[in-house]
């Protein structure tokens, strides 16, 4: 406590200088080792990566693209062996495949059926065993018995909870409405207290296709049975060509298929033959993440953001309590209450339950049952009067009834359209809200909130940034995206500036953000990405000695606005060839493992 009241931040390390170049950087005194790259073989029989001769069959046994969420499940007492659970959110075809270039999103002329299947095989997730060797260095255990790939191409899943078996979930290949092949756009996620992995399905709408176009070449959904829902969710988004080859992604053939995506998927990483389960009680939206905690009376609580401009912050509270018997805990994700947040102007927060029959969630308003409420979570939350936020990304609870909500940016919010919890119009840099639940209980339906920091450059008055003045020119950031708690309950924030990269000139990175004492609101830079790469994943092992970070899409985002790069990357001419720096290899997304030189807790 004496430390927490000190005027300086509790994170002990020499801050990294901000900047922007072709490689990654970590604070002095730390090792940052490349652990797993796109294409690395992760099963005993997997072929070595051959970038010029890619196949879907090979990719199904190799580490996928765009590593996002990273979790670690220990396999032994001292945590020196364990399973890394990694999401593969999406693919960047222009730097994955030779000769393709950036695809025209309407006709996708360059996408062959095989390239489509490779992209599908590069999505999803990986479970990979890793272990420390004799000198304490983390290594991949290639023949690990639990190693597996999960993909939208071939992984069978079941649906459970209120929307499972619903009429709107029935498709040609599944008249029961309880099965689906694959998971899409798995962004952040979480681990449950019983060691299962939650994969959040984010921009699922982008994968659906229609051949019905209006005069401007945009999807024409008028008259579709799901028109109202599709309009609210952006279906079909037509970001990928998959629906040209696979009817299940073509809404003309399978109008109910989008209803099977946009969920939180639970995976048991300890059983490589287990079938992942989409838990519909946690609602359907563009799930950024699904970080868990336990309430005072032992219930599971999951905090979840819907990453869309003017969309909402949610949390789920289970009916039952967490048991020592893992098999008994699956039902906790099927039976419970989903709440949406209303951030009141007076600094209180109310969590509004999404329960069929309560308030406006009735048949007159289009909700015939709880399945409808879950399938159209966004429409239900609209009726309840939830607070429209500046793109809720990761939400990070701490066991003491506190949670941090990362709002990444919202350049569409107009003057006069602000609210107390989203106070800046045209926000390019985002902010972070701290929630204190009533009685320090994560299951509470009310509490208080405050803004921890308003991001952006504190020297530019019109940005309206708010940091602790102890924050240096290296420490301020824009566009908070993912968060982690370390072993001492300290907060770490990673950034994703996307096309706003040029507005700060800084690369994306990982920051230590003080939440306590006089130093509250002080941020320090710990790690930065190579140019065009987004910082994902941050995850600390329980002993606080290992930190995993994931560099997503190196060489792509915002590079045309960065002095010294000034172009859109292609396979042949990327802004960086991180991490291999091999003239024949394009940049590769990779997981990086960070430890202190000589060992010990990070930032202590
Ligand atoms: Fe996948 Fe909201 O970032
Ligand atoms: Ca992200
Ligand atoms: Ca997180
Ligand atoms: Ca983001």
Coordinates of C-alpha atoms and ligand atoms in Angstrom, one line a residue:
X1 CA 0.0 0.0 0.0
X2 CA 2.9 2.4 0.7
X3 CA 4.1 1.8 -2.8
X4 CA 0.6 2.4 -4.3
X5 CA 0.6 5.8 -2.7
X6 CA 3.9 6.9 -4.1
X7 CA 4.0 9.5 -6.7
X8 CA 5.8 7.3 -9.1
X9 CA 4.4 4.4 -11.0
X10 CA 5.0 0.9 -9.5
X11 CA 6.3 -0.6 -12.7
X12 CA 10.0 -0.9 -12.4
X13 CA 11.8 -0.7 -15.8
X14 CA 13.6 1.9 -17.9
X15 CA 11.1 3.2 -20.4
X16 CA 11.6 2.4 -24.1
X17 CA 11.9 5.3 -26.5
X18 CA 9.0 5.7 -28.9
X19 CA 9.6 5.4 -32.6
X20 CA 8.9 3.5 -35.7
X21 CA 11.1 1.1 -37.7
X22 CA 11.3 -2.4 -39.2
X23 CA 11.7 -4.4 -36.1
X24 CA 10.4 -4.8 -32.5
X25 CA 12.0 -3.3 -29.4
X26 CA 11.7 -4.1 -25.7
X27 CA 12.7 -2.2 -22.6
X28 CA 16.4 -2.6 -21.6
X29 CA 17.2 -5.6 -19.6
X30 CA 14.6 -7.9 -21.2
X31 CA 14.7 -10.6 -23.8
X32 CA 12.1 -10.7 -26.6
X33 CA 12.3 -14.0 -28.4
X34 CA 10.3 -15.0 -31.5
X35 CA 8.3 -18.1 -30.4
X36 CA 5.8 -18.9 -33.1
X37 CA 5.4 -17.5 -36.6
X38 CA 2.7 -17.9 -39.2
X39 CA 3.4 -21.2 -41.0
X40 CA 5.5 -22.8 -38.3
X41 CA 4.7 -26.6 -38.1
X42 CA 2.8 -27.3 -34.9
X43 CA 2.3 -31.1 -35.2
X44 CA 4.9 -33.9 -35.4
X45 CA 3.9 -34.7 -39.1
X46 CA 3.4 -31.1 -40.3
X47 CA 5.3 -30.0 -43.3
X48 CA 7.9 -27.2 -43.0
X49 CA 6.5 -23.9 -44.2
X50 CA 7.0 -23.3 -48.0
X51 CA 5.8 -19.8 -48.7
X52 CA 5.9 -20.3 -52.5
X53 CA 4.0 -23.6 -52.4
X54 CA 1.3 -23.1 -49.8
X55 CA -1.6 -25.5 -49.5
X56 CA -4.6 -25.7 -47.3
X57 CA -3.6 -29.2 -46.2
X58 CA -0.2 -27.9 -44.9
X59 CA -1.7 -24.8 -43.3
X60 CA -4.1 -27.0 -41.3
X61 CA -1.0 -28.3 -39.5
X62 CA 0.8 -25.0 -39.2
X63 CA 0.5 -22.0 -37.0
X64 CA -2.2 -19.7 -38.4
X65 CA -2.2 -16.0 -39.5
X66 CA -2.7 -12.8 -37.4
X67 CA -2.2 -14.1 -33.9
X68 CA -4.4 -12.1 -31.6
X69 CA -5.5 -13.5 -28.2
X70 CA -2.8 -15.5 -26.3
X71 CA -3.5 -17.5 -23.2
X72 CA -1.4 -20.0 -21.3
X73 CA -2.6 -23.1 -19.5
X74 CA 0.1 -24.6 -17.3
X75 CA 0.7 -28.4 -17.5
X76 CA 2.8 -28.8 -14.4
X77 CA 3.2 -27.4 -10.9
X78 CA 5.9 -24.8 -11.6
X79 CA 4.4 -23.7 -14.9
X80 CA 7.5 -24.5 -16.9
X81 CA 5.3 -26.5 -19.4
X82 CA 2.0 -25.5 -20.7
X83 CA -0.4 -24.9 -23.6
X84 CA -0.4 -21.7 -25.5
X85 CA -3.9 -21.0 -26.8
X86 CA -3.8 -18.5 -29.7
X87 CA -6.5 -16.9 -31.8
X88 CA -5.9 -16.3 -35.5
X89 CA -8.2 -13.4 -36.3
X90 CA -8.0 -12.8 -40.0
X91 CA -5.7 -12.9 -43.1
X92 CA -3.9 -10.3 -45.2
X93 CA -3.8 -11.8 -48.7
X94 CA -1.7 -9.0 -50.2
X95 CA 1.3 -10.0 -48.1
X96 CA 0.5 -13.8 -47.8
X97 CA 0.5 -14.8 -51.4
X98 CA 2.9 -14.0 -54.2
X99 CA 1.7 -12.0 -57.2
X100 CA -1.7 -11.3 -55.7
X101 CA -1.6 -7.7 -54.6
X102 CA -4.4 -6.0 -52.7
X103 CA -7.7 -7.6 -53.8
X104 CA -10.6 -5.7 -55.2
X105 CA -13.2 -6.5 -52.5
X106 CA -16.0 -6.8 -55.1
X107 CA -14.8 -9.4 -57.5
X108 CA -11.7 -10.8 -55.8
X109 CA -10.2 -11.7 -59.2
X110 CA -7.0 -13.2 -57.8
X111 CA -8.6 -15.5 -55.2
X112 CA -8.5 -19.1 -56.5
X113 CA -10.5 -21.8 -54.7
X114 CA -7.2 -23.1 -53.2
X115 CA -6.2 -19.7 -51.9
X116 CA -9.6 -19.3 -50.3
X117 CA -9.1 -22.6 -48.5
X118 CA -5.6 -21.6 -47.4
X119 CA -7.1 -18.4 -46.0
X120 CA -9.8 -20.4 -44.1
X121 CA -7.1 -22.8 -42.8
X122 CA -5.1 -19.8 -41.6
X123 CA -8.0 -18.5 -39.5
X124 CA -9.3 -19.9 -36.2
X125 CA -6.9 -20.9 -33.4
X126 CA -3.9 -23.0 -32.3
X127 CA -3.2 -25.0 -29.2
X128 CA 0.6 -25.4 -28.9
X129 CA 2.5 -27.0 -26.1
X130 CA 5.6 -25.0 -25.0
X131 CA 8.2 -25.7 -22.4
X132 CA 11.3 -24.1 -20.9
X133 CA 14.6 -25.8 -21.8
X134 CA 17.6 -26.3 -19.6
X135 CA 18.6 -22.7 -19.8
X136 CA 15.1 -21.4 -19.2
X137 CA 14.3 -20.5 -22.8
X138 CA 10.8 -21.2 -24.0
X139 CA 10.6 -23.7 -26.9
X140 CA 7.7 -25.2 -28.9
X141 CA 7.0 -28.9 -28.2
X142 CA 6.2 -29.9 -31.7
X143 CA 5.0 -33.3 -30.9
X144 CA 2.9 -32.1 -28.0
X145 CA -0.2 -34.4 -27.6
X146 CA -2.6 -31.6 -27.2
X147 CA -1.4 -29.6 -30.2
X148 CA -4.2 -28.8 -32.6
X149 CA -5.6 -26.3 -35.1
X150 CA -9.1 -25.0 -35.0
X151 CA -10.4 -23.5 -38.2
X152 CA -13.4 -22.3 -40.1
X153 CA -12.5 -24.8 -42.8
X154 CA -13.0 -28.1 -41.0
X155 CA -13.6 -27.8 -37.3
X156 CA -17.0 -29.1 -36.2
X157 CA -18.6 -27.3 -33.3
X158 CA -21.8 -27.5 -31.3
X159 CA -24.1 -24.7 -30.1
X160 CA -25.5 -24.6 -26.6
X161 CA -27.6 -22.2 -24.6
X162 CA -30.9 -20.3 -25.3
X163 CA -30.4 -20.0 -29.1
X164 CA -29.3 -23.6 -29.7
X165 CA -31.9 -25.4 -31.8
X166 CA -33.8 -22.2 -32.5
X167 CA -35.7 -22.1 -35.8
X168 CA -33.4 -19.3 -37.0
X169 CA -30.3 -21.5 -36.4
X170 CA -31.5 -24.3 -38.8
X171 CA -29.5 -24.6 -42.0
X172 CA -29.5 -27.1 -44.9
X173 CA -26.7 -29.2 -43.4
X174 CA -28.1 -29.0 -39.9
X175 CA -31.9 -29.2 -39.4
X176 CA -31.3 -29.4 -35.7
X177 CA -29.9 -25.9 -35.4
X178 CA -27.3 -27.2 -33.0
X179 CA -24.2 -27.7 -35.1
X180 CA -21.8 -25.5 -37.2
X181 CA -18.5 -25.9 -39.0
X182 CA -15.9 -23.4 -37.8
X183 CA -15.4 -20.1 -36.1
X184 CA -14.7 -16.7 -37.6
X185 CA -12.5 -13.6 -36.8
X186 CA -11.4 -14.7 -33.4
X187 CA -10.1 -11.5 -31.9
X188 CA -9.3 -11.5 -28.2
X189 CA -10.7 -14.0 -25.7
X190 CA -10.0 -15.3 -22.2
X191 CA -9.4 -18.3 -20.0
X192 CA -12.0 -19.6 -17.6
X193 CA -11.1 -20.4 -13.9
X194 CA -11.4 -24.1 -14.9
X195 CA -8.8 -23.8 -17.7
X196 CA -10.9 -23.7 -20.8
X197 CA -10.3 -21.2 -23.6
X198 CA -12.9 -18.6 -24.7
X199 CA -12.5 -17.5 -28.4
X200 CA -14.4 -14.3 -29.2
X201 CA -16.0 -14.1 -32.7
X202 CA -15.7 -10.5 -33.8
X203 CA -16.2 -9.3 -37.4
X204 CA -18.1 -12.4 -38.5
X205 CA -20.4 -10.3 -40.8
X206 CA -17.4 -9.7 -43.2
X207 CA -17.3 -13.3 -44.3
X208 CA -20.8 -13.5 -45.7
X209 CA -21.5 -13.1 -49.4
X210 CA -24.5 -12.3 -51.6
X211 CA -24.9 -12.2 -55.3
X212 CA -27.8 -9.7 -54.9
X213 CA -26.3 -6.3 -55.4
X214 CA -28.0 -2.9 -55.8
X215 CA -27.2 -0.4 -58.5
X216 CA -24.1 0.8 -56.6
X217 CA -22.8 -2.7 -56.2
X218 CA -23.6 -2.9 -52.5
X219 CA -25.4 -5.9 -51.0
X220 CA -29.2 -5.6 -51.5
X221 CA -30.9 -7.2 -48.5
X222 CA -34.3 -5.6 -48.9
X223 CA -37.1 -8.1 -48.4
X224 CA -34.8 -10.8 -46.8
X225 CA -36.4 -12.6 -43.9
X226 CA -33.4 -11.5 -41.7
X227 CA -33.3 -8.0 -43.1
X228 CA -33.7 -6.1 -39.8
X229 CA -31.0 -8.2 -38.1
X230 CA -28.6 -8.1 -41.1
X231 CA -28.9 -4.4 -41.2
X232 CA -28.0 -4.0 -37.5
X233 CA -25.1 -6.5 -37.8
X234 CA -23.7 -5.5 -41.2
X235 CA -24.5 -8.9 -42.9
X236 CA -23.3 -9.7 -45.5
X237 CA -20.1 -7.7 -45.3
X238 CA -18.4 -9.3 -48.4
X239 CA -14.8 -8.8 -47.1
X240 CA -13.7 -12.2 -48.3
X241 CA -14.4 -14.3 -51.4
X242 CA -15.2 -17.5 -49.4
X243 CA -18.9 -17.4 -50.3
X244 CA -18.0 -17.7 -54.0
X245 CA -16.7 -21.2 -53.3
X246 CA -18.5 -22.3 -50.1
X247 CA -22.3 -21.9 -50.2
X248 CA -22.4 -21.8 -46.4
X249 CA -21.0 -18.3 -46.6
X250 CA -23.5 -17.2 -49.2
X251 CA -26.6 -15.9 -47.6
X252 CA -28.6 -16.4 -50.8
X253 CA -28.2 -20.2 -50.2
X254 CA -28.0 -20.2 -46.4
X255 CA -29.8 -17.2 -44.9
X256 CA -29.6 -18.5 -41.3
X257 CA -25.9 -19.3 -41.4
X258 CA -24.8 -15.8 -40.1
X259 CA -26.9 -16.5 -36.9
X260 CA -24.4 -19.3 -36.1
X261 CA -21.5 -16.8 -35.8
X262 CA -20.9 -13.8 -33.6
X263 CA -20.7 -15.9 -30.4
X264 CA -18.1 -16.8 -27.7
X265 CA -16.6 -20.3 -28.4
X266 CA -15.4 -22.5 -25.5
X267 CA -12.6 -24.9 -26.2
X268 CA -11.1 -27.5 -23.8
X269 CA -7.4 -27.3 -24.8
X270 CA -6.5 -30.3 -22.6
X271 CA -8.5 -32.6 -24.9
X272 CA -7.4 -32.4 -28.5
X273 CA -10.5 -34.4 -29.7
X274 CA -13.0 -32.1 -27.8
X275 CA -15.7 -30.4 -29.8
X276 CA -15.7 -26.6 -29.3
X277 CA -19.0 -25.2 -28.1
X278 CA -20.5 -21.8 -29.1
X279 CA -22.1 -20.5 -25.9
X280 CA -25.2 -18.5 -27.0
X281 CA -26.1 -17.3 -23.5
X282 CA -23.2 -14.8 -23.8
X283 CA -25.0 -13.0 -26.6
X284 CA -24.3 -12.4 -30.3
X285 CA -22.4 -9.3 -31.4
X286 CA -18.9 -8.4 -32.6
X287 CA -17.2 -9.9 -29.6
X288 CA -13.8 -8.4 -29.0
X289 CA -12.9 -10.5 -26.0
X290 CA -14.2 -12.5 -23.0
X291 CA -12.2 -12.0 -19.9
X292 CA -13.5 -13.8 -16.8
X293 CA -13.5 -13.4 -13.1
X294 CA -15.5 -14.8 -10.1
X295 CA -18.0 -12.9 -8.0
X296 CA -18.0 -12.8 -4.2
X297 CA -20.4 -15.7 -4.0
X298 CA -18.5 -17.8 -6.6
X299 CA -20.4 -17.0 -9.8
X300 CA -18.5 -16.8 -13.1
X301 CA -18.5 -13.2 -14.6
X302 CA -17.4 -12.5 -18.2
X303 CA -16.8 -8.9 -19.4
X304 CA -17.3 -8.4 -23.2
X305 CA -17.2 -5.5 -25.5
X306 CA -19.0 -5.1 -28.9
X307 CA -16.4 -3.5 -31.1
X308 CA -18.4 -1.2 -33.3
X309 CA -18.9 2.5 -33.2
X310 CA -21.8 3.4 -30.8
X311 CA -22.2 -0.2 -29.6
X312 CA -22.2 -1.5 -26.1
X313 CA -20.4 -2.9 -23.1
X314 CA -21.7 -6.2 -21.8
X315 CA -21.2 -8.6 -18.9
X316 CA -22.5 -12.1 -18.2
X317 CA -23.1 -13.5 -14.7
X318 CA -23.7 -17.3 -14.3
X319 CA -26.6 -18.8 -12.4
X320 CA -24.5 -21.4 -10.6
X321 CA -21.1 -21.2 -8.9
X322 CA -17.7 -22.3 -10.1
X323 CA -17.0 -25.9 -9.0
X324 CA -13.7 -27.7 -8.4
X325 CA -15.0 -30.3 -10.9
X326 CA -14.3 -28.9 -14.4
X327 CA -17.0 -31.1 -16.0
X328 CA -19.6 -29.4 -13.8
X329 CA -18.7 -25.9 -15.0
X330 CA -19.8 -26.0 -18.7
X331 CA -23.4 -25.2 -17.6
X332 CA -22.1 -21.9 -16.1
X333 CA -21.8 -20.6 -19.7
X334 CA -25.3 -21.8 -20.6
X335 CA -27.4 -20.7 -17.6
X336 CA -26.9 -17.1 -16.5
X337 CA -27.9 -13.5 -17.3
X338 CA -26.4 -11.2 -19.9
X339 CA -26.3 -7.5 -19.0
X340 CA -25.6 -4.4 -21.0
X341 CA -24.2 -1.3 -19.5
X342 CA -25.8 2.1 -19.1
X343 CA -23.2 4.6 -18.0
X344 CA -25.2 7.3 -16.2
X345 CA -24.2 11.0 -16.4
X346 CA -23.6 11.1 -12.6
X347 CA -20.8 8.5 -12.6
X348 CA -22.9 5.5 -11.7
X349 CA -23.4 2.5 -13.9
X350 CA -26.4 0.3 -14.2
X351 CA -26.2 -3.2 -15.8
X352 CA -29.5 -3.9 -17.6
X353 CA -30.5 -7.6 -18.0
X354 CA -31.4 -9.0 -21.4
X355 CA -34.2 -11.3 -20.4
X356 CA -37.1 -12.2 -22.7
X357 CA -40.4 -10.9 -21.5
X358 CA -38.9 -8.2 -19.2
X359 CA -39.5 -4.6 -20.2
X360 CA -39.6 -4.1 -24.0
X361 CA -38.1 -7.6 -24.9
X362 CA -41.4 -9.0 -26.0
X363 CA -43.1 -10.6 -29.0
X364 CA -44.6 -7.2 -30.0
X365 CA -41.1 -5.9 -30.4
X366 CA -39.9 -9.0 -32.4
X367 CA -38.5 -11.1 -29.6
X368 CA -40.5 -14.4 -29.4
X369 CA -38.2 -16.1 -26.9
X370 CA -34.8 -15.9 -25.2
X371 CA -33.2 -17.3 -28.4
X372 CA -34.3 -14.3 -30.3
X373 CA -32.9 -12.0 -27.6
X374 CA -29.6 -13.7 -27.8
X375 CA -29.5 -13.9 -31.7
X376 CA -30.4 -10.2 -31.8
X377 CA -28.5 -9.0 -28.7
X378 CA -27.8 -5.6 -30.3
X379 CA -31.5 -5.0 -31.1
X380 CA -32.4 -6.0 -27.6
X381 CA -29.8 -3.7 -26.1
X382 CA -31.0 -0.8 -28.3
X383 CA -34.5 -1.1 -26.7
X384 CA -33.1 -1.2 -23.2
X385 CA -31.4 2.2 -23.6
X386 CA -27.7 1.0 -23.3
X387 CA -25.0 3.7 -23.6
X388 CA -23.5 3.9 -27.1
X389 CA -19.8 3.7 -26.7
X390 CA -16.6 4.6 -28.6
X391 CA -15.9 1.0 -29.8
X392 CA -15.6 -1.2 -26.8
X393 CA -12.6 -3.5 -27.2
X394 CA -11.0 -5.6 -24.5
X395 CA -12.4 -5.4 -21.0
X396 CA -10.2 -6.5 -18.1
X397 CA -11.6 -7.4 -14.7
X398 CA -9.5 -7.6 -11.6
X399 CA -10.7 -9.8 -8.7
X400 CA -11.4 -6.8 -6.4
X401 CA -14.6 -5.7 -8.2
X402 CA -12.8 -3.4 -10.6
X403 CA -12.9 -3.7 -14.4
X404 CA -11.2 -1.6 -17.2
X405 CA -13.1 -0.9 -20.4
X406 CA -11.0 0.0 -23.4
X407 CA -12.7 2.3 -25.9
X408 CA -10.5 2.5 -29.0
X409 CA -11.7 5.5 -31.0
X410 CA -14.8 6.8 -32.7
X411 CA -14.3 9.4 -35.4
X412 CA -18.0 9.3 -36.3
X413 CA -19.2 10.8 -32.9
X414 CA -20.3 14.3 -33.5
X415 CA -20.2 17.4 -31.3
X416 CA -23.5 17.4 -29.3
X417 CA -23.6 13.6 -29.6
X418 CA -21.3 13.0 -26.7
X419 CA -22.2 11.5 -23.2
X420 CA -20.3 11.6 -20.0
X421 CA -18.7 8.2 -20.6
X422 CA -17.7 9.1 -24.2
X423 CA -17.0 12.8 -23.8
X424 CA -15.0 13.6 -27.0
X425 CA -16.4 14.2 -30.4
X426 CA -14.3 12.9 -33.4
X427 CA -12.2 10.8 -31.0
X428 CA -9.2 9.4 -32.9
X429 CA -7.4 8.1 -29.9
X430 CA -9.9 6.6 -27.5
X431 CA -10.0 6.4 -23.7
X432 CA -10.2 3.9 -20.8
X433 CA -13.0 3.7 -18.2
X434 CA -12.6 2.2 -14.8
X435 CA -15.6 0.5 -13.3
X436 CA -16.0 -0.2 -9.6
X437 CA -18.8 -2.7 -9.0
X438 CA -21.0 -2.1 -6.0
X439 CA -19.7 -3.8 -2.8
X440 CA -16.6 -4.8 -4.9
X441 CA -18.7 -7.6 -6.3
X442 CA -18.4 -8.4 -10.0
X443 CA -22.0 -9.8 -10.0
X444 CA -23.4 -6.5 -8.9
X445 CA -26.0 -4.8 -11.1
X446 CA -24.7 -1.4 -10.4
X447 CA -21.6 0.5 -9.5
X448 CA -19.6 3.6 -10.3
X449 CA -17.4 4.5 -13.2
X450 CA -14.7 7.1 -14.0
X451 CA -12.4 7.8 -16.9
X452 CA -8.8 6.6 -16.2
X453 CA -7.2 8.3 -19.2
X454 CA -8.2 10.0 -22.3
X455 CA -5.6 9.0 -24.9
X456 CA -3.6 10.9 -27.5
X457 CA -0.8 13.5 -27.5
X458 CA -1.0 15.6 -24.3
X459 CA 0.9 18.4 -26.0
X460 CA -1.8 19.1 -28.6
X461 CA -4.6 21.0 -26.8
X462 CA -7.4 20.1 -29.3
X463 CA -6.8 16.4 -28.8
X464 CA -8.1 16.8 -25.2
X465 CA -5.9 14.1 -23.8
X466 CA -5.7 13.4 -20.0
X467 CA -2.7 11.6 -18.5
X468 CA -0.9 11.9 -15.3
X469 CA 1.7 14.6 -16.0
X470 CA 4.4 12.1 -15.0
X471 CA 3.7 10.3 -18.3
X472 CA 6.6 11.0 -20.7
X473 CA 6.6 11.6 -24.5
X474 CA 7.3 7.9 -24.8
X475 CA 4.5 6.8 -22.5
X476 CA 1.3 8.4 -24.0
X477 CA -0.6 6.3 -26.6
X478 CA -3.6 6.2 -28.9
X479 CA -6.2 3.5 -29.6
X480 CA -6.1 1.1 -26.6
X481 CA -7.2 -2.3 -27.8
X482 CA -6.2 -5.3 -25.5
X483 CA -5.4 -5.4 -21.8
X484 CA -3.8 -7.8 -19.3
X485 CA -3.3 -7.9 -15.6
X486 CA 0.1 -9.1 -14.3
X487 CA 0.7 -11.3 -11.3
X488 CA 0.5 -8.2 -9.0
X489 CA -2.8 -6.9 -10.4
X490 CA -1.2 -4.2 -12.4
X491 CA -2.7 -3.1 -15.8
X492 CA -1.0 -3.4 -19.2
X493 CA -2.5 -2.0 -22.4
X494 CA -1.7 -2.8 -26.0
X495 CA -2.6 -0.5 -28.9
X496 CA -4.1 -0.8 -32.4
X497 CA -4.1 2.5 -34.2
X498 CA -5.0 1.1 -37.6
X499 CA -5.3 3.8 -40.2
X500 CA -4.7 6.4 -37.4
X501 CA -1.1 5.3 -37.1
X502 CA 0.1 8.4 -39.0
X503 CA -1.7 10.7 -36.5
X504 CA 0.8 9.8 -33.7
X505 CA 3.8 8.7 -35.8
X506 CA 4.3 6.1 -33.1
X507 CA 4.3 2.3 -33.6
X508 CA 1.8 0.2 -31.8
X509 CA 3.1 -1.2 -28.5
X510 CA 2.5 -2.4 -25.0
X511 CA 2.3 0.1 -22.1
X512 CA 2.3 -0.2 -18.3
X513 CA -0.6 2.0 -17.1
X514 CA -0.7 2.8 -13.4
X515 CA -4.2 2.7 -11.9
X516 CA -3.4 3.4 -8.2
X517 CA -2.2 6.2 -5.9
X518 CA -0.8 9.5 -6.9
X519 CA 0.7 8.0 -10.1
X520 CA -2.7 6.9 -11.4
X521 CA -2.9 7.6 -15.1
X522 CA 0.9 7.4 -15.7
X523 CA 1.8 5.3 -18.7
X524 CA 5.2 3.8 -19.7
X525 CA 6.2 2.2 -22.9
X526 CA 7.6 -1.4 -22.6
X527 CA 7.5 -2.9 -26.0
X528 CA 6.9 -1.7 -29.5
X529 CA 5.9 -3.4 -32.8
X530 CA 7.7 -3.4 -36.2
X531 CA 6.1 -0.9 -38.6
X532 CA 2.5 -1.7 -39.6
X533 CA 2.1 -4.3 -36.9
X534 CA -0.6 -4.2 -34.2
X535 CA 0.0 -5.2 -30.6
X536 CA -2.1 -8.1 -29.5
X537 CA -2.2 -10.8 -26.9
X538 CA -0.6 -9.5 -23.8
X539 CA -0.6 -12.4 -21.3
X540 CA 1.4 -12.9 -18.1
X541 CA 2.1 -16.3 -16.6
X542 CA 0.9 -16.7 -13.0
X543 CA 4.4 -16.2 -11.6
X544 CA 4.8 -12.9 -13.5
X545 CA 8.0 -14.0 -15.1
X546 CA 6.9 -14.6 -18.6
X547 CA 5.0 -12.2 -20.9
X548 CA 3.5 -13.3 -24.2
X549 CA 2.7 -10.6 -26.8
X550 CA 1.4 -11.1 -30.4
X551 CA 2.5 -9.0 -33.3
X552 CA -0.4 -9.0 -35.8
X553 CA -0.1 -8.1 -39.5
X554 CA 3.4 -6.6 -39.4
X555 CA 4.1 -4.3 -42.4
X556 CA 0.5 -3.4 -43.2
X557 CA -1.4 -0.9 -41.1
X558 CA -0.9 2.8 -41.9
X559 CA 2.5 2.3 -43.6
X560 CA 1.7 4.7 -46.4
X561 CA 1.5 7.6 -43.8
X562 CA 4.8 6.7 -42.1
X563 CA 7.9 8.7 -43.2
X564 CA 10.5 6.3 -44.7
X565 CA 7.9 3.7 -45.7
X566 CA 5.2 5.6 -47.7
X567 CA 3.6 2.7 -49.5
X568 CA 1.0 -0.1 -49.1
X569 CA 2.8 -3.4 -48.6
X570 CA 2.6 -6.3 -51.0
X571 CA 4.2 -9.8 -50.8
X572 CA 7.0 -8.6 -53.1
X573 CA 7.5 -5.2 -51.6
X574 CA 6.5 -5.2 -47.9
X575 CA 7.4 -2.3 -45.5
X576 CA 9.2 -4.9 -43.3
X577 CA 10.2 -8.5 -43.5
X578 CA 9.9 -9.0 -39.8
X579 CA 10.7 -11.3 -38.1
X580 CA 12.8 -13.4 -40.6
X581 CA 14.4 -10.5 -42.6
X582 CA 14.8 -13.1 -45.4
X583 CA 14.5 -11.5 -48.8
X584 CA 12.3 -14.5 -49.9
X585 CA 10.0 -14.3 -46.9
X586 CA 7.2 -11.8 -46.5
X587 CA 6.5 -10.3 -43.0
X588 CA 5.0 -12.9 -40.7
X589 CA 2.7 -12.4 -37.7
X590 CA 4.4 -14.0 -34.7
X591 CA 4.1 -14.5 -30.9
X592 CA 7.0 -13.1 -29.0
X593 CA 7.9 -14.3 -25.5
X594 CA 9.4 -11.7 -23.1
X595 CA 11.5 -12.6 -20.0
X596 CA 13.9 -10.6 -17.8
X597 CA 17.5 -11.1 -18.5
X598 CA 18.7 -13.4 -15.6
X599 CA 15.1 -14.2 -14.7
X600 CA 12.6 -12.8 -12.2
X601 CA 9.3 -11.0 -12.3
X602 CA 8.7 -8.5 -15.1
X603 CA 8.7 -4.8 -14.2
X604 CA 9.5 -5.5 -10.5
Ligands
LIG1 FE1 -10.2 -7.4 -33.6 FE2 -11.7 -5.0 -32.2 O1 -10.2 -5.7 -32.8
LIG2 CA1 -7.1 -5.9 -32.3
LIG3 CA1 -7.1 -9.3 -22.4
LIG4 CA1 -8.8 -2.6 -32.5

